[in-house]
Amino acid sequence: MRLLFAGTPEVALPALDAFLASEHEVVAVLTRPDAPSGRGRHLHPSPVAERAEAEGIEVLKPPKPSDETFKARLRELAPDCCPVVAYGGLLPQSVLDVPPQGWVNLHFSLLPAWRGAAPVQYAIRTGDDVTGASTFRIVKELDAGPVFGVLTEPIHPTDTAGELLDRLAVSGAKLLLDTIDGIAAGTLEARPQPVEGMTYAPKLTVEESRVDWSQPAFAVDRLIRSCTPAPGAWTTIHGERLKLGPVLVQPDEPQLAPGELSVQKSRVLVGTGTTPVQLGDVQPLGKRLMPASDWTRGHRLDPSDRLE
């Protein structure tokens, strides 16, 4: 089939690569406009745009999918179907109606659970044991279209959102390719999503990524892993922000007050609402990521200091 692939971040690359290596023809790529990044905040193309340009594929970067110039070019390209992975924009009905086989999205959850922008992050934060990926036909309502295929993936006790997304991006790429193959062959039929079990996972804000040390240790651990690498869990000390990497729950250590620090020879413990946790890497404002023990050696902490 003639395909227009829509995607933006790195997590979409395994699927794009799968289609480039397939018998389908990728006639163009739709991605978000260049965005500022890095120290100089210069404009950079998305990872999907960079990969497509390197392959000599036309890249479309409309400010919005409702842009009339984009819609005219979409009609000229006449794709049969449009696979989507984390594109980042809402597609209007006039765009959804163009390809005869529709737009097929790869979503990183077991729909109807965790519809929305941050399904993996919410699965970790709420303590799910299993997650997965689903392919479905895009309809106007958010992540509500009929489902073509599903795969499952265990959530390991130390998984960060980034690590889990990396695994799902690879296994989900095969699921999406198999789905498009099935649609092309006329052997695959989508089934409506059940209403029971529907939950939502909106994009996490920076404020929602702040650690509340009065919470139980398991909740602190899940919150930090769900925010790693983005938007990044954080706390403050002396009013300055301290970014946090994953921690280790220490159930056998004596209890500390929430936020209280215990600096030891090679590790740093912090009190929570239950047992302490051991800090991993930390990143003070304006400095590099470093082991917590290195940070405390250079910071000269007072016994009364607390993480807040």
Coordinates of C-alpha atoms in Angstrom, one line a residue:
M1 CA 0.0 0.0 0.0
R2 CA 1.0 3.6 -0.4
L3 CA 1.5 4.9 3.2
L4 CA 1.9 8.3 4.8
F5 CA 3.7 7.7 8.1
A6 CA 2.9 10.1 11.0
G7 CA 5.2 10.4 14.0
T8 CA 7.5 12.7 15.9
P9 CA 9.8 11.4 18.7
E10 CA 12.4 8.7 18.8
V11 CA 9.9 6.2 20.0
A12 CA 8.3 6.3 16.5
L13 CA 11.6 5.4 14.7
P14 CA 11.3 1.5 15.0
A15 CA 7.9 1.6 13.3
L16 CA 9.2 4.0 10.5
D17 CA 12.2 1.7 10.0
A18 CA 9.9 -1.3 9.8
F19 CA 7.8 0.3 7.0
L20 CA 10.9 1.4 5.1
A21 CA 12.1 -2.2 5.1
S22 CA 8.7 -3.6 4.1
E23 CA 7.0 -4.1 0.8
H24 CA 4.8 -0.9 1.4
E25 CA 5.7 2.4 -0.1
V26 CA 6.2 5.3 2.3
V27 CA 5.3 8.3 0.1
A28 CA 5.8 10.9 2.8
V29 CA 6.1 11.6 6.5
L30 CA 4.0 13.8 8.7
T31 CA 5.7 15.2 11.8
R32 CA 5.5 18.2 14.2
P33 CA 7.3 21.4 13.2
D34 CA 10.9 22.0 14.3
A35 CA 11.2 22.8 18.0
P36 CA 13.8 24.5 20.2
S37 CA 16.1 22.2 22.1
G38 CA 19.6 22.1 23.7
R39 CA 21.5 24.8 25.5
G40 CA 21.1 27.4 22.8
R41 CA 17.4 26.6 22.3
H42 CA 17.9 26.4 18.6
L43 CA 15.3 24.9 16.3
H44 CA 15.8 21.2 15.5
P45 CA 13.8 18.8 13.4
S46 CA 12.1 15.9 15.1
P47 CA 13.8 12.5 15.1
V48 CA 11.3 11.2 12.6
A49 CA 12.0 14.2 10.3
E50 CA 15.7 13.6 10.5
R51 CA 15.3 9.9 9.6
A52 CA 12.9 10.6 6.7
E53 CA 15.2 13.3 5.3
A54 CA 18.2 10.9 5.4
E55 CA 16.1 8.4 3.4
G56 CA 15.1 11.0 0.9
I57 CA 11.4 10.9 1.8
E58 CA 9.2 14.0 1.6
V59 CA 8.6 15.5 5.1
L60 CA 5.4 17.5 5.9
K61 CA 5.5 19.8 9.0
P62 CA 2.2 21.7 9.0
P63 CA 1.7 24.0 12.1
K64 CA -1.7 22.1 12.5
P65 CA -3.1 19.1 10.6
S66 CA -6.1 21.3 9.7
D67 CA -3.7 23.5 7.6
E68 CA -5.2 23.8 4.1
T69 CA -1.8 23.5 2.3
F70 CA -1.2 20.2 4.1
K71 CA -4.6 18.8 3.3
A72 CA -4.2 19.6 -0.4
R73 CA -0.8 17.9 -0.5
L74 CA -2.3 14.9 1.4
R75 CA -4.9 14.5 -1.3
E76 CA -2.3 14.8 -4.0
L77 CA -0.2 12.0 -2.4
A78 CA -3.3 9.8 -2.2
P79 CA -2.1 7.4 0.5
D80 CA -4.1 4.2 0.9
C81 CA -3.5 4.2 4.7
C82 CA -1.6 6.3 7.3
P83 CA 0.1 4.5 10.2
V84 CA 0.7 6.8 13.3
V85 CA 3.1 6.6 16.3
A86 CA 3.1 9.5 18.7
Y87 CA 2.5 12.2 16.1
G88 CA 1.4 14.8 18.7
G89 CA -1.5 16.5 17.0
L90 CA -5.3 16.0 16.7
L91 CA -6.4 15.0 13.3
P92 CA -9.6 16.6 12.0
Q93 CA -12.3 14.5 10.3
S94 CA -11.5 16.1 6.9
V95 CA -8.0 14.7 7.2
L96 CA -9.1 11.3 8.6
D97 CA -11.4 10.9 5.6
V98 CA -8.6 11.1 2.9
P99 CA -7.0 7.6 3.0
P100 CA -9.5 4.9 2.0
Q101 CA -8.1 2.5 4.7
G102 CA -8.0 5.3 7.3
W103 CA -5.4 6.3 9.9
V104 CA -4.1 3.5 12.2
N105 CA -2.5 4.4 15.5
L106 CA -0.1 2.5 17.7
H107 CA -0.9 3.3 21.3
F108 CA 1.2 2.1 24.2
S109 CA -1.5 0.7 26.5
L110 CA -4.1 -2.1 26.6
L111 CA -7.0 -0.1 25.5
P112 CA -9.4 1.1 26.8
A113 CA -7.0 1.5 29.7
W114 CA -4.9 4.7 29.8
R115 CA -6.2 6.6 26.8
G116 CA -4.2 9.8 26.3
A117 CA -0.7 11.2 26.0
A118 CA 1.1 9.4 28.9
P119 CA -0.1 5.8 29.1
V120 CA 3.2 4.2 30.1
Q121 CA 3.9 6.8 32.7
Y122 CA 0.5 6.2 34.4
A123 CA 0.8 2.4 34.2
I124 CA 4.1 2.7 36.2
R125 CA 2.8 5.3 38.6
T126 CA -0.3 3.3 39.5
G127 CA 1.6 0.0 40.0
D128 CA 0.3 -2.0 37.0
D129 CA 2.0 -5.3 36.6
V130 CA 1.3 -5.6 32.9
T131 CA 0.9 -3.1 30.1
G132 CA 1.1 -3.5 26.3
A133 CA 0.4 -1.9 23.0
S134 CA -2.7 -1.6 20.8
T135 CA -3.4 -0.7 17.2
F136 CA -6.7 1.0 16.4
R137 CA -8.4 3.0 13.7
I138 CA -8.3 6.7 14.6
V139 CA -11.7 8.3 15.1
K140 CA -12.7 11.8 16.3
E141 CA -12.9 10.8 20.0
L142 CA -9.5 10.5 21.8
D143 CA -8.1 6.9 21.4
A144 CA -11.6 5.5 21.2
G145 CA -11.5 3.8 17.7
P146 CA -12.0 0.1 17.1
V147 CA -8.9 -2.1 17.8
F148 CA -7.1 -4.3 15.3
G149 CA -4.4 -5.9 17.5
V150 CA -2.9 -6.1 21.0
L151 CA 0.3 -7.3 22.6
T152 CA 1.2 -7.5 26.3
E153 CA 4.4 -6.5 28.1
P154 CA 5.3 -7.1 31.8
I155 CA 6.3 -4.1 33.8
H156 CA 9.5 -4.9 35.7
P157 CA 10.0 -3.5 39.3
T158 CA 12.8 -1.2 38.2
D159 CA 11.4 -0.1 34.9
T160 CA 11.5 3.6 34.1
A161 CA 9.1 5.1 31.6
G162 CA 11.9 5.4 29.1
E163 CA 13.0 1.8 29.4
L164 CA 9.5 0.5 29.1
L165 CA 8.7 2.7 26.1
D166 CA 11.9 1.6 24.3
R167 CA 10.7 -2.1 24.6
L168 CA 7.2 -1.2 23.5
A169 CA 8.4 0.8 20.6
V170 CA 10.2 -2.2 19.2
S171 CA 7.5 -4.8 19.8
G172 CA 4.8 -2.3 18.8
A173 CA 6.5 -1.6 15.5
K174 CA 6.0 -5.2 14.5
L175 CA 2.4 -5.1 15.7
L176 CA 1.7 -2.0 13.6
L177 CA 3.4 -3.5 10.5
D178 CA 1.4 -6.7 10.9
T179 CA -1.8 -4.7 11.3
I180 CA -1.1 -2.8 8.0
D181 CA -0.3 -6.1 6.3
G182 CA -3.6 -7.5 7.5
I183 CA -5.5 -4.5 6.3
A184 CA -3.8 -4.7 2.9
A185 CA -4.6 -8.4 2.6
G186 CA -8.2 -7.8 3.7
T187 CA -7.8 -10.4 6.5
L188 CA -8.0 -8.1 9.5
E189 CA -11.1 -6.7 11.1
A190 CA -11.2 -4.1 13.9
R191 CA -13.3 -4.7 17.0
P192 CA -15.0 -2.0 19.1
Q193 CA -13.4 -1.1 22.4
P194 CA -15.3 -2.2 25.6
V195 CA -16.5 0.6 27.8
E196 CA -15.5 -1.3 31.0
G197 CA -12.0 -0.6 32.2
M198 CA -11.6 2.8 30.5
T199 CA -9.1 5.1 32.1
Y200 CA -7.3 8.3 31.0
A201 CA -3.6 9.3 31.1
P202 CA -3.2 13.0 30.4
K203 CA 0.3 14.5 29.8
L204 CA 2.2 14.8 33.1
T205 CA 3.1 18.3 34.2
V206 CA 6.3 19.4 35.8
E207 CA 4.5 20.2 39.1
E208 CA 3.0 16.7 39.1
S209 CA 6.6 15.3 38.9
R210 CA 7.6 16.8 42.3
V211 CA 8.2 14.2 45.0
D212 CA 6.1 14.3 48.1
W213 CA 8.3 12.7 50.7
S214 CA 5.4 12.1 53.1
Q215 CA 4.1 9.4 50.6
P216 CA 5.0 5.7 51.2
A217 CA 8.3 4.6 49.8
F218 CA 6.7 2.5 47.1
A219 CA 4.7 5.5 45.8
V220 CA 7.9 7.7 45.8
D221 CA 9.7 4.9 43.8
R222 CA 6.9 4.7 41.2
L223 CA 6.5 8.4 40.8
I224 CA 10.2 8.9 40.1
R225 CA 10.4 5.9 37.6
S226 CA 7.2 7.2 35.8
C227 CA 8.8 10.6 35.3
T228 CA 12.2 9.3 34.1
P229 CA 13.5 10.5 31.7
A230 CA 10.8 13.1 31.1
P231 CA 9.5 15.4 32.5
G232 CA 11.9 14.3 35.3
A233 CA 11.2 13.9 39.0
W234 CA 12.4 16.6 41.3
T235 CA 12.6 17.9 44.9
T236 CA 14.2 21.0 46.5
I237 CA 16.9 21.7 49.1
H238 CA 17.6 25.2 50.4
G239 CA 15.0 26.3 47.9
E240 CA 16.9 25.0 44.9
R241 CA 15.6 22.3 42.5
L242 CA 17.3 18.9 42.6
K243 CA 16.4 16.5 39.7
L244 CA 16.2 12.8 40.8
G245 CA 17.0 9.6 39.1
P246 CA 15.4 6.3 40.2
V247 CA 15.8 5.3 43.9
L248 CA 16.0 2.0 45.7
V249 CA 13.4 1.2 48.5
Q250 CA 15.2 0.2 51.7
P251 CA 12.7 -1.8 53.8
D252 CA 15.2 -3.0 56.4
E253 CA 16.6 0.4 57.3
P254 CA 15.6 2.4 60.4
Q255 CA 12.8 4.9 59.7
L256 CA 13.7 8.6 58.9
A257 CA 11.3 11.5 58.9
P258 CA 9.9 12.5 55.5
G259 CA 12.7 14.3 53.5
E260 CA 15.3 13.6 56.3
L261 CA 18.8 12.7 54.9
S262 CA 21.1 10.1 56.2
V263 CA 24.5 10.5 54.5
Q264 CA 26.6 7.4 54.8
K265 CA 30.0 6.3 53.4
S266 CA 28.8 5.3 49.9
R267 CA 25.1 6.0 49.9
V268 CA 22.5 8.6 50.8
L269 CA 19.1 7.6 52.3
V270 CA 16.0 9.8 52.4
G271 CA 13.0 9.4 54.7
T272 CA 9.5 8.8 53.3
G273 CA 6.1 8.2 54.8
T274 CA 7.3 4.6 55.5
T275 CA 10.8 3.2 55.0
P276 CA 13.7 5.2 53.6
V277 CA 14.8 5.1 49.9
Q278 CA 18.4 5.2 48.7
L279 CA 19.0 8.0 46.2
G280 CA 20.5 7.1 42.8
D281 CA 21.8 9.8 40.5
V282 CA 20.9 13.4 41.2
Q283 CA 21.3 16.6 39.1
P284 CA 21.6 20.0 41.0
L285 CA 20.5 23.0 39.1
G286 CA 23.0 24.0 36.3
K287 CA 25.2 20.9 37.0
R288 CA 25.7 17.5 35.5
L289 CA 23.9 14.3 36.6
M290 CA 26.0 12.6 39.3
P291 CA 25.8 9.9 42.0
A292 CA 24.1 11.2 45.2
S293 CA 27.2 10.4 47.2
D294 CA 29.3 12.7 45.0
W295 CA 26.7 15.4 45.4
T296 CA 26.7 15.2 49.2
R297 CA 30.5 15.3 49.3
G298 CA 30.5 18.6 47.4
H299 CA 27.4 20.1 49.0
R300 CA 28.5 20.1 52.8
L301 CA 25.0 19.2 54.1
D302 CA 24.0 20.2 57.6
P303 CA 22.3 17.5 59.8
S304 CA 19.2 19.6 59.8
D305 CA 18.9 19.7 56.0
R306 CA 15.8 18.2 54.4
L307 CA 14.6 17.4 50.9
E308 CA 11.2 19.2 50.4

